[in-house]
PDB file of C-alpha atoms and ligand atoms in Angstrom:
ATOM      1  CA  UNK A  27     -12.287  16.344 -34.471  1.00 37.00           C
ATOM      2  CA  UNK A  28     -15.528  14.350 -34.509  1.00 38.00           C
ATOM      3  CA  UNK A  29     -13.871  10.964 -34.001  1.00 37.00           C
ATOM      4  CA  UNK A  30     -13.214  11.592 -30.318  1.00 39.00           C
ATOM      5  CA  UNK A  31     -16.942  11.733 -29.654  1.00 41.00           C
ATOM      6  CA  UNK A  32     -17.852   8.331 -31.040  1.00 40.00           C
ATOM      7  CA  UNK A  33     -17.397   6.698 -27.653  1.00 43.00           C
ATOM      8  CA  UNK A  34     -19.778   8.976 -25.775  1.00 42.00           C
ATOM      9  CA  UNK A  35     -22.361   7.439 -23.481  1.00 44.00           C
ATOM     10  CA  UNK A  36     -25.101   5.205 -24.809  1.00 48.00           C
ATOM     11  CA  UNK A  37     -27.758   7.433 -26.435  1.00 47.00           C
ATOM     12  CA  UNK A  38     -30.847   7.663 -24.297  1.00 49.00           C
ATOM     13  CA  UNK A  39     -29.099   6.577 -21.103  1.00 61.00           C
ATOM     14  CA  UNK A  40     -29.343  10.085 -19.686  1.00 72.00           C
ATOM     15  CA  UNK A  41     -31.368  12.798 -21.423  1.00 74.00           C
ATOM     16  CA  UNK A  42     -28.751  15.360 -20.390  1.00 76.00           C
ATOM     17  CA  UNK A  43     -26.132  13.560 -22.488  1.00 75.00           C
ATOM     18  CA  UNK A  44     -27.763  13.843 -25.889  1.00 65.00           C
ATOM     19  CA  UNK A  45     -27.379  16.406 -28.632  1.00 66.00           C
ATOM     20  CA  UNK A  46     -24.393  18.022 -30.240  1.00 68.00           C
ATOM     21  CA  UNK A  47     -21.240  17.789 -28.093  1.00 71.00           C
ATOM     22  CA  UNK A  48     -20.031  21.133 -26.790  1.00 76.00           C
ATOM     23  CA  UNK A  49     -16.822  22.552 -28.220  1.00 90.00           C
ATOM     24  CA  UNK A  50     -13.809  22.960 -25.977  1.00 96.00           C
ATOM     25  CA  UNK A  51     -12.823  26.571 -25.378  1.00 97.00           C
ATOM     26  CA  UNK A  52      -9.034  26.972 -25.088  1.00 98.00           C
ATOM     27  CA  UNK A  53      -7.950  29.332 -22.306  1.00 98.00           C
ATOM     28  CA  UNK A  54      -4.275  30.303 -22.755  1.00 98.00           C
ATOM     29  CA  UNK A  55      -1.970  30.988 -19.790  1.00 98.00           C
ATOM     30  CA  UNK A  56      -0.326  34.269 -18.959  1.00 97.00           C
ATOM     31  CA  UNK A  57       2.926  34.563 -17.012  1.00 95.00           C
ATOM     32  CA  UNK A  58       2.526  36.195 -13.600  1.00 93.00           C
ATOM     33  CA  UNK A  59       5.461  36.916 -11.257  1.00 87.00           C
ATOM     34  CA  UNK A  60       4.477  35.961  -7.706  1.00 79.00           C
ATOM     35  CA  UNK A  61       6.558  38.845  -6.352  1.00 67.00           C
ATOM     36  CA  UNK A  62       8.632  38.899  -3.219  1.00 58.00           C
ATOM     37  CA  UNK A  63      12.402  38.753  -2.909  1.00 56.00           C
ATOM     38  CA  UNK A  64      12.675  35.462  -4.797  1.00 60.00           C
ATOM     39  CA  UNK A  65      10.317  36.094  -7.659  1.00 66.00           C
ATOM     40  CA  UNK A  66       8.905  32.879  -9.048  1.00 81.00           C
ATOM     41  CA  UNK A  67       6.765  33.068 -12.162  1.00 89.00           C
ATOM     42  CA  UNK A  68       3.547  31.088 -12.562  1.00 93.00           C
ATOM     43  CA  UNK A  69       1.313  30.416 -15.557  1.00 97.00           C
ATOM     44  CA  UNK A  70      -2.223  31.613 -14.752  1.00 97.00           C
ATOM     45  CA  UNK A  71      -5.240  30.374 -16.693  1.00 98.00           C
ATOM     46  CA  UNK A  72      -8.020  31.353 -14.288  1.00 97.00           C
ATOM     47  CA  UNK A  73      -9.443  33.897 -13.836  1.00 96.00           C
ATOM     48  CA  UNK A  74      -9.167  35.580 -17.205  1.00 93.00           C
ATOM     49  CA  UNK A  75     -11.303  37.897 -19.273  1.00 91.00           C
ATOM     50  CA  UNK A  76     -13.118  35.067 -21.030  1.00 91.00           C
ATOM     51  CA  UNK A  77     -13.848  33.082 -17.877  1.00 96.00           C
ATOM     52  CA  UNK A  78     -13.942  33.654 -14.119  1.00 96.00           C
ATOM     53  CA  UNK A  79     -14.987  30.238 -12.814  1.00 97.00           C
ATOM     54  CA  UNK A  80     -15.186  26.546 -13.693  1.00 98.00           C
ATOM     55  CA  UNK A  81     -17.577  25.182 -11.107  1.00 98.00           C
ATOM     56  CA  UNK A  82     -16.303  26.826  -7.912  1.00 98.00           C
ATOM     57  CA  UNK A  83     -12.691  26.756  -9.200  1.00 98.00           C
ATOM     58  CA  UNK A  84     -11.755  30.428  -9.466  1.00 98.00           C
ATOM     59  CA  UNK A  85      -7.970  30.449  -9.676  1.00 97.00           C
ATOM     60  CA  UNK A  86      -5.532  28.189 -11.516  1.00 98.00           C
ATOM     61  CA  UNK A  87      -1.783  28.744 -11.242  1.00 97.00           C
ATOM     62  CA  UNK A  88       0.605  26.260 -12.850  1.00 97.00           C
ATOM     63  CA  UNK A  89       4.326  26.405 -12.130  1.00 95.00           C
ATOM     64  CA  UNK A  90       7.539  24.610 -12.998  1.00 94.00           C
ATOM     65  CA  UNK A  91       9.364  22.455 -13.402  1.00 95.00           C
ATOM     66  CA  UNK A  92      11.529  25.169 -11.876  1.00 92.00           C
ATOM     67  CA  UNK A  93      15.184  24.600 -11.140  1.00 91.00           C
ATOM     68  CA  UNK A  94      15.158  25.984  -7.619  1.00 89.00           C
ATOM     69  CA  UNK A  95      18.897  26.731  -7.804  1.00 87.00           C
ATOM     70  CA  UNK A  96      18.070  29.224 -10.551  1.00 84.00           C
ATOM     71  CA  UNK A  97      14.648  30.594  -9.542  1.00 83.00           C
ATOM     72  CA  UNK A  98      15.099  30.538  -5.763  1.00 85.00           C
ATOM     73  CA  UNK A  99      11.985  28.419  -5.332  1.00 87.00           C
ATOM     74  CA  UNK A 100       8.882  29.465  -3.418  1.00 90.00           C
ATOM     75  CA  UNK A 101       8.977  31.804  -0.443  1.00 90.00           C
ATOM     76  CA  UNK A 102       5.610  33.388   0.273  1.00 91.00           C
ATOM     77  CA  UNK A 103       5.533  35.378   3.536  1.00 94.00           C
ATOM     78  CA  UNK A 104       2.405  35.564   5.783  1.00 97.00           C
ATOM     79  CA  UNK A 105      -0.605  36.705   3.774  1.00 97.00           C
ATOM     80  CA  UNK A 106      -4.375  36.492   4.310  1.00 98.00           C
ATOM     81  CA  UNK A 107      -7.287  34.804   2.549  1.00 98.00           C
ATOM     82  CA  UNK A 108     -11.064  35.110   2.830  1.00 98.00           C
ATOM     83  CA  UNK A 109     -13.968  33.382   1.114  1.00 98.00           C
ATOM     84  CA  UNK A 110     -11.976  30.593  -0.532  1.00 98.00           C
ATOM     85  CA  UNK A 111     -10.108  27.327  -0.159  1.00 98.00           C
ATOM     86  CA  UNK A 112      -6.566  26.857  -1.459  1.00 98.00           C
ATOM     87  CA  UNK A 113      -5.575  23.574  -3.064  1.00 98.00           C
ATOM     88  CA  UNK A 114      -1.884  22.744  -3.378  1.00 96.00           C
ATOM     89  CA  UNK A 115      -0.982  19.820  -5.627  1.00 98.00           C
ATOM     90  CA  UNK A 116       2.626  19.094  -6.506  1.00 98.00           C
ATOM     91  CA  UNK A 117       4.244  16.973  -9.231  1.00 98.00           C
ATOM     92  CA  UNK A 118       7.717  17.413  -7.739  1.00 97.00           C
ATOM     93  CA  UNK A 119       9.372  19.229  -4.861  1.00 97.00           C
ATOM     94  CA  UNK A 120       8.153  19.901  -1.368  1.00 97.00           C
ATOM     95  CA  UNK A 121       6.560  22.953   0.271  1.00 96.00           C
ATOM     96  CA  UNK A 122       6.396  23.735   3.959  1.00 97.00           C
ATOM     97  CA  UNK A 123       2.981  25.093   4.898  1.00 98.00           C
ATOM     98  CA  UNK A 124       2.195  27.018   8.093  1.00 98.00           C
ATOM     99  CA  UNK A 125      -1.074  28.749   8.874  1.00 98.00           C
ATOM    100  CA  UNK A 126      -2.868  30.682  11.621  1.00 98.00           C
ATOM    101  CA  UNK A 127      -4.837  27.586  12.575  1.00 97.00           C
ATOM    102  CA  UNK A 128      -1.513  26.275  13.868  1.00 97.00           C
ATOM    103  CA  UNK A 129      -1.073  23.809  11.003  1.00 97.00           C
ATOM    104  CA  UNK A 130       2.463  22.942  10.038  1.00 97.00           C
ATOM    105  CA  UNK A 131       2.588  20.506   7.145  1.00 97.00           C
ATOM    106  CA  UNK A 132       4.822  19.414   4.319  1.00 97.00           C
ATOM    107  CA  UNK A 133       3.084  19.452   0.945  1.00 97.00           C
ATOM    108  CA  UNK A 134       4.381  16.536  -1.114  1.00 98.00           C
ATOM    109  CA  UNK A 135       3.749  15.285  -4.667  1.00 98.00           C
ATOM    110  CA  UNK A 136       0.507  13.362  -5.029  1.00 98.00           C
ATOM    111  CA  UNK A 137      -0.904  14.752  -1.796  1.00 98.00           C
ATOM    112  CA  UNK A 138      -3.866  17.127  -1.588  1.00 98.00           C
ATOM    113  CA  UNK A 139      -3.432  19.991   0.821  1.00 98.00           C
ATOM    114  CA  UNK A 140      -6.684  21.883   1.236  1.00 98.00           C
ATOM    115  CA  UNK A 141      -6.828  25.034   3.324  1.00 98.00           C
ATOM    116  CA  UNK A 142     -10.169  26.670   4.022  1.00 98.00           C
ATOM    117  CA  UNK A 143      -9.877  30.411   4.506  1.00 98.00           C
ATOM    118  CA  UNK A 144     -13.538  31.044   5.284  1.00 98.00           C
ATOM    119  CA  UNK A 145     -13.943  34.242   7.321  1.00 98.00           C
ATOM    120  CA  UNK A 146     -10.184  34.688   7.558  1.00 98.00           C
ATOM    121  CA  UNK A 147      -6.883  32.819   7.674  1.00 98.00           C
ATOM    122  CA  UNK A 148      -3.232  33.595   7.019  1.00 98.00           C
ATOM    123  CA  UNK A 149      -0.440  31.293   5.892  1.00 98.00           C
ATOM    124  CA  UNK A 150       3.084  30.913   4.514  1.00 96.00           C
ATOM    125  CA  UNK A 151       4.426  28.630   1.778  1.00 95.00           C
ATOM    126  CA  UNK A 152       8.143  27.946   1.460  1.00 94.00           C
ATOM    127  CA  UNK A 153       9.847  25.292  -0.668  1.00 94.00           C
ATOM    128  CA  UNK A 154      12.055  23.100   1.497  1.00 95.00           C
ATOM    129  CA  UNK A 155      15.888  23.229   1.314  1.00 93.00           C
ATOM    130  CA  UNK A 156      15.929  19.705  -0.152  1.00 94.00           C
ATOM    131  CA  UNK A 157      13.756  20.743  -3.093  1.00 95.00           C
ATOM    132  CA  UNK A 158      15.704  20.906  -6.349  1.00 95.00           C
ATOM    133  CA  UNK A 159      12.773  21.045  -8.762  1.00 95.00           C
ATOM    134  CA  UNK A 160       9.426  22.643  -7.968  1.00 95.00           C
ATOM    135  CA  UNK A 161       6.490  21.705 -10.142  1.00 97.00           C
ATOM    136  CA  UNK A 162       2.756  21.750  -9.509  1.00 97.00           C
ATOM    137  CA  UNK A 163      -0.428  23.754  -9.318  1.00 97.00           C
ATOM    138  CA  UNK A 164      -2.085  26.044  -6.869  1.00 96.00           C
ATOM    139  CA  UNK A 165      -5.833  26.311  -7.186  1.00 98.00           C
ATOM    140  CA  UNK A 166      -8.534  28.260  -5.393  1.00 98.00           C
ATOM    141  CA  UNK A 167     -12.105  27.194  -4.748  1.00 98.00           C
ATOM    142  CA  UNK A 168     -14.666  29.962  -4.153  1.00 98.00           C
ATOM    143  CA  UNK A 169     -16.904  29.291  -1.165  1.00 98.00           C
ATOM    144  CA  UNK A 170     -20.638  29.670  -1.783  1.00 98.00           C
ATOM    145  CA  UNK A 171     -22.291  32.639  -0.064  1.00 97.00           C
ATOM    146  CA  UNK A 172     -23.847  30.529   2.696  1.00 98.00           C
ATOM    147  CA  UNK A 173     -20.459  29.095   3.726  1.00 98.00           C
ATOM    148  CA  UNK A 174     -17.999  31.853   2.926  1.00 98.00           C
ATOM    149  CA  UNK A 175     -17.643  32.893   6.583  1.00 98.00           C
ATOM    150  CA  UNK A 176     -16.992  29.327   7.760  1.00 98.00           C
ATOM    151  CA  UNK A 177     -14.140  28.607  10.161  1.00 97.00           C
ATOM    152  CA  UNK A 178     -10.537  27.942   9.206  1.00 97.00           C
ATOM    153  CA  UNK A 179      -9.624  24.408   8.257  1.00 98.00           C
ATOM    154  CA  UNK A 180      -6.650  22.525   6.878  1.00 98.00           C
ATOM    155  CA  UNK A 181      -6.466  18.929   5.761  1.00 96.00           C
ATOM    156  CA  UNK A 182      -4.350  16.567   3.715  1.00 97.00           C
ATOM    157  CA  UNK A 183      -5.244  13.530   1.690  1.00 98.00           C
ATOM    158  CA  UNK A 184      -3.105  11.189  -0.410  1.00 98.00           C
ATOM    159  CA  UNK A 185      -5.327   9.474  -2.976  1.00 98.00           C
ATOM    160  CA  UNK A 186      -4.314   6.030  -4.121  1.00 97.00           C
ATOM    161  CA  UNK A 187      -3.863   5.992  -7.899  1.00 97.00           C
ATOM    162  CA  UNK A 188      -6.426   4.159 -10.022  1.00 97.00           C
ATOM    163  CA  UNK A 189      -4.832   2.367 -12.948  1.00 97.00           C
ATOM    164  CA  UNK A 190      -6.876   2.220 -16.118  1.00 96.00           C
ATOM    165  CA  UNK A 191      -5.859   1.011 -19.539  1.00 90.00           C
ATOM    166  CA  UNK A 192      -3.219   3.549 -20.565  1.00 96.00           C
ATOM    167  CA  UNK A 193      -3.883   5.997 -17.750  1.00 98.00           C
ATOM    168  CA  UNK A 194      -3.607   6.455 -14.020  1.00 98.00           C
ATOM    169  CA  UNK A 195      -5.877   8.772 -12.080  1.00 98.00           C
ATOM    170  CA  UNK A 196      -5.496  10.374  -8.651  1.00 98.00           C
ATOM    171  CA  UNK A 197      -8.781  11.829  -7.440  1.00 98.00           C
ATOM    172  CA  UNK A 198      -8.174  14.518  -4.833  1.00 98.00           C
ATOM    173  CA  UNK A 199     -11.685  16.027  -4.757  1.00 98.00           C
ATOM    174  CA  UNK A 200     -15.019  14.575  -5.850  1.00 98.00           C
ATOM    175  CA  UNK A 201     -15.508  11.355  -7.818  1.00 98.00           C
ATOM    176  CA  UNK A 202     -13.907   9.930 -10.954  1.00 98.00           C
ATOM    177  CA  UNK A 203     -12.926   6.492 -12.258  1.00 97.00           C
ATOM    178  CA  UNK A 204     -14.876   4.773  -9.494  1.00 97.00           C
ATOM    179  CA  UNK A 205     -13.093   6.599  -6.684  1.00 97.00           C
ATOM    180  CA  UNK A 206     -14.510   9.252  -4.366  1.00 98.00           C
ATOM    181  CA  UNK A 207     -12.250  11.524  -2.355  1.00 98.00           C
ATOM    182  CA  UNK A 208     -13.119  11.517   1.354  1.00 98.00           C
ATOM    183  CA  UNK A 209     -12.382  15.247   1.517  1.00 97.00           C
ATOM    184  CA  UNK A 210     -15.684  17.163   1.647  1.00 95.00           C
ATOM    185  CA  UNK A 211     -16.405  20.186  -0.540  1.00 97.00           C
ATOM    186  CA  UNK A 212     -18.907  23.032  -0.143  1.00 98.00           C
ATOM    187  CA  UNK A 213     -20.186  22.711  -3.719  1.00 98.00           C
ATOM    188  CA  UNK A 214     -20.151  19.723  -6.124  1.00 98.00           C
ATOM    189  CA  UNK A 215     -16.546  19.620  -7.271  1.00 98.00           C
ATOM    190  CA  UNK A 216     -14.004  17.457  -9.098  1.00 98.00           C
ATOM    191  CA  UNK A 217     -10.221  17.582  -8.983  1.00 98.00           C
ATOM    192  CA  UNK A 218      -7.974  14.802 -10.321  1.00 98.00           C
ATOM    193  CA  UNK A 219      -4.511  14.269 -11.762  1.00 98.00           C
ATOM    194  CA  UNK A 220      -4.466  12.118 -14.880  1.00 98.00           C
ATOM    195  CA  UNK A 221      -1.278  10.574 -16.294  1.00 98.00           C
ATOM    196  CA  UNK A 222      -1.523   9.177 -19.816  1.00 98.00           C
ATOM    197  CA  UNK A 223       0.893   6.678 -21.312  1.00 98.00           C
ATOM    198  CA  UNK A 224       2.396   7.566 -24.716  1.00 98.00           C
ATOM    199  CA  UNK A 225      -0.331   7.621 -27.419  1.00 98.00           C
ATOM    200  CA  UNK A 226      -2.911   6.335 -24.908  1.00 98.00           C
ATOM    201  CA  UNK A 227      -6.585   7.274 -24.989  1.00 98.00           C
ATOM    202  CA  UNK A 228      -8.936   7.040 -22.037  1.00 97.00           C
ATOM    203  CA  UNK A 229     -12.628   7.780 -21.656  1.00 97.00           C
ATOM    204  CA  UNK A 230     -13.978   8.699 -18.250  1.00 97.00           C
ATOM    205  CA  UNK A 231     -17.577   8.966 -17.096  1.00 97.00           C
ATOM    206  CA  UNK A 232     -18.346  12.410 -15.708  1.00 97.00           C
ATOM    207  CA  UNK A 233     -21.359  14.164 -14.217  1.00 97.00           C
ATOM    208  CA  UNK A 234     -23.293  15.884 -17.035  1.00 96.00           C
ATOM    209  CA  UNK A 235     -24.315  18.636 -14.611  1.00 96.00           C
ATOM    210  CA  UNK A 236     -20.637  19.586 -14.291  1.00 97.00           C
ATOM    211  CA  UNK A 237     -18.617  21.929 -16.435  1.00 97.00           C
ATOM    212  CA  UNK A 238     -14.980  20.853 -16.758  1.00 98.00           C
ATOM    213  CA  UNK A 239     -11.538  22.282 -17.266  1.00 98.00           C
ATOM    214  CA  UNK A 240      -8.486  20.294 -18.300  1.00 98.00           C
ATOM    215  CA  UNK A 241      -5.133  21.862 -17.470  1.00 98.00           C
ATOM    216  CA  UNK A 242      -2.327  20.196 -19.400  1.00 98.00           C
ATOM    217  CA  UNK A 243       1.003  19.957 -17.614  1.00 98.00           C
ATOM    218  CA  UNK A 244       2.988  17.823 -20.031  1.00 98.00           C
ATOM    219  CA  UNK A 245       2.390  16.563 -23.536  1.00 97.00           C
ATOM    220  CA  UNK A 246      -0.243  17.488 -26.075  1.00 98.00           C
ATOM    221  CA  UNK A 247      -3.580  16.133 -24.903  1.00 98.00           C
ATOM    222  CA  UNK A 248      -6.696  15.924 -27.041  1.00 98.00           C
ATOM    223  CA  UNK A 249      -9.621  16.745 -24.736  1.00 97.00           C
ATOM    224  CA  UNK A 250     -13.144  16.136 -26.054  1.00 94.00           C
ATOM    225  CA  UNK A 251     -11.797  16.591 -29.578  1.00 94.00           C
ATOM    226  CA  UNK A 252      -9.528  19.615 -29.098  1.00 97.00           C
ATOM    227  CA  UNK A 253      -5.748  19.411 -28.727  1.00 98.00           C
ATOM    228  CA  UNK A 254      -4.417  21.289 -25.696  1.00 98.00           C
ATOM    229  CA  UNK A 255      -0.755  22.143 -25.319  1.00 98.00           C
ATOM    230  CA  UNK A 256       1.138  22.367 -22.003  1.00 98.00           C
ATOM    231  CA  UNK A 257      -0.152  25.145 -19.714  1.00 98.00           C
ATOM    232  CA  UNK A 258      -3.404  25.521 -21.640  1.00 98.00           C
ATOM    233  CA  UNK A 259      -6.747  25.066 -19.881  1.00 98.00           C
ATOM    234  CA  UNK A 260      -9.551  23.607 -21.991  1.00 98.00           C
ATOM    235  CA  UNK A 261     -13.083  24.469 -20.891  1.00 98.00           C
ATOM    236  CA  UNK A 262     -15.994  22.112 -21.576  1.00 97.00           C
ATOM    237  CA  UNK A 263     -19.567  23.251 -20.834  1.00 96.00           C
ATOM    238  CA  UNK A 264     -22.039  21.044 -18.920  1.00 95.00           C
ATOM    239  CA  UNK A 265     -23.757  18.261 -20.832  1.00 94.00           C
ATOM    240  CA  UNK A 266     -20.994  15.700 -21.318  1.00 94.00           C
ATOM    241  CA  UNK A 267     -21.485  12.255 -19.757  1.00 95.00           C
ATOM    242  CA  UNK A 268     -17.973  11.180 -20.670  1.00 96.00           C
ATOM    243  CA  UNK A 269     -14.752  12.937 -21.502  1.00 96.00           C
ATOM    244  CA  UNK A 270     -12.080  11.410 -23.703  1.00 96.00           C
ATOM    245  CA  UNK A 271      -8.434  12.287 -23.228  1.00 98.00           C
ATOM    246  CA  UNK A 272      -5.825  11.235 -25.775  1.00 98.00           C
ATOM    247  CA  UNK A 273      -2.087  11.664 -25.432  1.00 98.00           C
ATOM    248  CA  UNK A 274      -0.904  12.808 -28.866  1.00 98.00           C
ATOM    249  CA  UNK A 275       2.772  12.413 -28.003  1.00 98.00           C
ATOM    250  CA  UNK A 276       5.352   9.613 -27.657  1.00 98.00           C
ATOM    251  CA  UNK A 277       6.100  10.436 -24.026  1.00 98.00           C
ATOM    252  CA  UNK A 278       3.999  10.336 -20.860  1.00 98.00           C
ATOM    253  CA  UNK A 279       1.466  13.177 -20.617  1.00 98.00           C
ATOM    254  CA  UNK A 280      -0.015  14.661 -17.483  1.00 98.00           C
ATOM    255  CA  UNK A 281      -3.056  16.867 -16.871  1.00 98.00           C
ATOM    256  CA  UNK A 282      -5.332  18.012 -14.081  1.00 98.00           C
ATOM    257  CA  UNK A 283      -9.076  17.644 -14.611  1.00 98.00           C
ATOM    258  CA  UNK A 284     -11.237  20.137 -12.727  1.00 98.00           C
ATOM    259  CA  UNK A 285     -15.017  20.243 -12.650  1.00 98.00           C
ATOM    260  CA  UNK A 286     -18.086  21.356 -10.804  1.00 98.00           C
ATOM    261  CA  UNK A 287     -21.631  22.547 -11.206  1.00 98.00           C
ATOM    262  CA  UNK A 288     -21.739  26.126 -12.550  1.00 97.00           C
ATOM    263  CA  UNK A 289     -21.179  28.349  -9.511  1.00 96.00           C
ATOM    264  CA  UNK A 290     -24.186  30.581 -10.145  1.00 94.00           C
ATOM    265  CA  UNK A 291     -22.931  33.467  -7.996  1.00 95.00           C
ATOM    266  CA  UNK A 292     -20.914  36.480  -9.022  1.00 95.00           C
ATOM    267  CA  UNK A 293     -17.775  37.011  -6.995  1.00 97.00           C
ATOM    268  CA  UNK A 294     -15.452  39.906  -6.313  1.00 96.00           C
ATOM    269  CA  UNK A 295     -11.788  38.866  -6.447  1.00 96.00           C
ATOM    270  CA  UNK A 296      -9.013  41.150  -5.343  1.00 97.00           C
ATOM    271  CA  UNK A 297      -5.515  40.209  -4.157  1.00 95.00           C
ATOM    272  CA  UNK A 298      -6.017  37.164  -1.912  1.00 97.00           C
ATOM    273  CA  UNK A 299      -9.661  37.783  -1.185  1.00 98.00           C
ATOM    274  CA  UNK A 300     -12.903  36.430  -2.618  1.00 98.00           C
ATOM    275  CA  UNK A 301     -15.992  38.373  -1.562  1.00 98.00           C
ATOM    276  CA  UNK A 302     -19.307  39.491  -2.963  1.00 97.00           C
ATOM    277  CA  UNK A 303     -18.867  43.251  -2.881  1.00 96.00           C
ATOM    278  CA  UNK A 304     -16.288  46.015  -2.979  1.00 97.00           C
ATOM    279  CA  UNK A 305     -17.100  46.624   0.703  1.00 97.00           C
ATOM    280  CA  UNK A 306     -16.163  43.010   1.610  1.00 98.00           C
ATOM    281  CA  UNK A 307     -12.733  43.635   0.109  1.00 98.00           C
ATOM    282  CA  UNK A 308     -12.274  47.030   1.789  1.00 98.00           C
ATOM    283  CA  UNK A 309     -13.083  45.498   5.190  1.00 98.00           C
ATOM    284  CA  UNK A 310     -10.810  42.474   4.727  1.00 98.00           C
ATOM    285  CA  UNK A 311      -7.966  44.741   3.639  1.00 98.00           C
ATOM    286  CA  UNK A 312      -8.405  47.018   6.693  1.00 98.00           C
ATOM    287  CA  UNK A 313      -8.553  43.969   8.982  1.00 98.00           C
ATOM    288  CA  UNK A 314      -5.291  42.627   7.544  1.00 98.00           C
ATOM    289  CA  UNK A 315      -3.551  45.991   7.771  1.00 98.00           C
ATOM    290  CA  UNK A 316      -4.723  46.293  11.409  1.00 98.00           C
ATOM    291  CA  UNK A 317      -3.348  42.787  12.204  1.00 97.00           C
ATOM    292  CA  UNK A 318      -6.876  41.797  13.285  1.00 97.00           C
ATOM    293  CA  UNK A 319      -7.616  38.471  14.978  1.00 97.00           C
ATOM    294  CA  UNK A 320      -9.718  37.741  11.916  1.00 98.00           C
ATOM    295  CA  UNK A 321      -6.578  36.390  10.229  1.00 98.00           C
ATOM    296  CA  UNK A 322      -4.697  35.165  13.293  1.00 97.00           C
ATOM    297  CA  UNK A 323      -0.931  34.796  13.304  1.00 97.00           C
ATOM    298  CA  UNK A 324       1.461  32.452  11.559  1.00 97.00           C
ATOM    299  CA  UNK A 325       4.239  31.200  13.809  1.00 95.00           C
ATOM    300  CA  UNK A 326       7.627  30.030  12.604  1.00 94.00           C
ATOM    301  CA  UNK A 327       8.156  32.249   9.574  1.00 95.00           C
ATOM    302  CA  UNK A 328      11.376  34.280   9.762  1.00 93.00           C
ATOM    303  CA  UNK A 329      10.165  37.433   8.085  1.00 92.00           C
ATOM    304  CA  UNK A 330       7.579  40.169   7.808  1.00 95.00           C
ATOM    305  CA  UNK A 331       3.973  39.845   6.660  1.00 95.00           C
ATOM    306  CA  UNK A 332       3.047  40.856   3.129  1.00 95.00           C
ATOM    307  CA  UNK A 333       1.320  44.233   3.260  1.00 96.00           C
ATOM    308  CA  UNK A 334      -1.908  44.591   1.299  1.00 96.00           C
ATOM    309  CA  UNK A 335      -1.533  46.529  -1.938  1.00 95.00           C
ATOM    310  CA  UNK A 336      -3.372  49.833  -2.371  1.00 96.00           C
ATOM    311  CA  UNK A 337      -6.967  49.507  -3.441  1.00 95.00           C
ATOM    312  CA  UNK A 338      -7.776  50.558  -6.990  1.00 92.00           C
ATOM    313  CA  UNK A 339      -9.453  53.937  -7.368  1.00 92.00           C
ATOM    314  CA  UNK A 340     -12.492  52.403  -8.982  1.00 93.00           C
ATOM    315  CA  UNK A 341     -15.066  50.198  -7.299  1.00 94.00           C
ATOM    316  CA  UNK A 342     -14.110  46.547  -7.786  1.00 94.00           C
ATOM    317  CA  UNK A 343     -16.770  45.008  -9.972  1.00 90.00           C
ATOM    318  CA  UNK A 344     -18.285  41.571  -9.447  1.00 92.00           C
ATOM    319  CA  UNK A 345     -17.236  39.000 -12.028  1.00 88.00           C
ATOM    320  CA  UNK A 346     -19.269  36.183 -13.379  1.00 83.00           C
ATOM    321  CA  UNK A 347     -18.966  33.961 -16.385  1.00 81.00           C
ATOM    322  CA  UNK A 348     -19.974  34.936 -19.889  1.00 70.00           C
ATOM    323  CA  UNK A 349     -23.698  34.517 -20.445  1.00 56.00           C
ATOM    324  CA  UNK A 350     -24.305  30.948 -21.498  1.00 50.00           C
ATOM    325  CA  UNK A 351     -25.722  31.011 -24.954  1.00 42.00           C
ATOM    326  CA  UNK A 352     -24.254  29.686 -28.167  1.00 41.00           C
ATOM    327  CA  UNK A 353     -22.565  26.326 -28.029  1.00 41.00           C
ATOM    328  CA  UNK A 354     -23.721  25.458 -24.526  1.00 40.00           C
ATOM    329  CA  UNK A 355     -26.669  23.437 -23.395  1.00 34.00           C
TER     330      UNK A 355
HETATM  331 MN1  LIG B 403      -2.033  31.826  -0.172  1.00 58.75          MN
END
């Protein structure tokens, strides 16, 4: 396990890079049915009991490859969001996106689609009739308190792949492998797809102020010394100046590297909402149920809105990350 760390940054180059390398914490996925008439199941690794956030990333769903003829694909009726951005990133298939900003876009493989919910937005996501296999991730980014009531926004970006020895990297948010995404973020953030050739190893410079998460899609990938299997999310605490990824298999491997500075705020997550208090959630739920202008209207979806579920009886508690102590610097 120690061998993977021999190619870390030059000692003394950055005082934040020294010391004992942090151990990767393996976050397993759990299967979650998305619900609705055509129930598609996703593998969720964030949030979970052991961890709420990696940087501002607060939600990681991984799905497919799904044979749409069997699963029915994706059909998510109008539903609201507050306090977050949604990131759609596909490996295969195509999703039609409509939102209350008036956006109508096709989400395609290798293309970032970033929707900012801010104070309130609603949208639909439906896999297109031509889609035979649906495969990708949906991620949420929590907005920091000072920006969580920002206006709605939607944008797309298709990063050009960077080819390294044994790997290719598509940077959709932040900076990696000498590329910076032009898409702005509200907190320091990294999101990139990394494809590794069979048995290839690559070392990438990263910001030591960032914590990182590697979600493996395909193959067994050794991340900072720990082997991750498909659908697992490996968490690495701040302090690394490089990360090394090694494909331990004889076929192409693929993973998504997420990162960001520790979020530093507790959040309240319920249904499709990210707030700071139980009251934030109660108000957003009432606004959705009242068809308030806060969420606007989605045109072009042939079906009813998704009603908000009943609130739990208990007050929804804020969630943070485990107190940083042992093993982190
Ligand atoms: Mn959504």
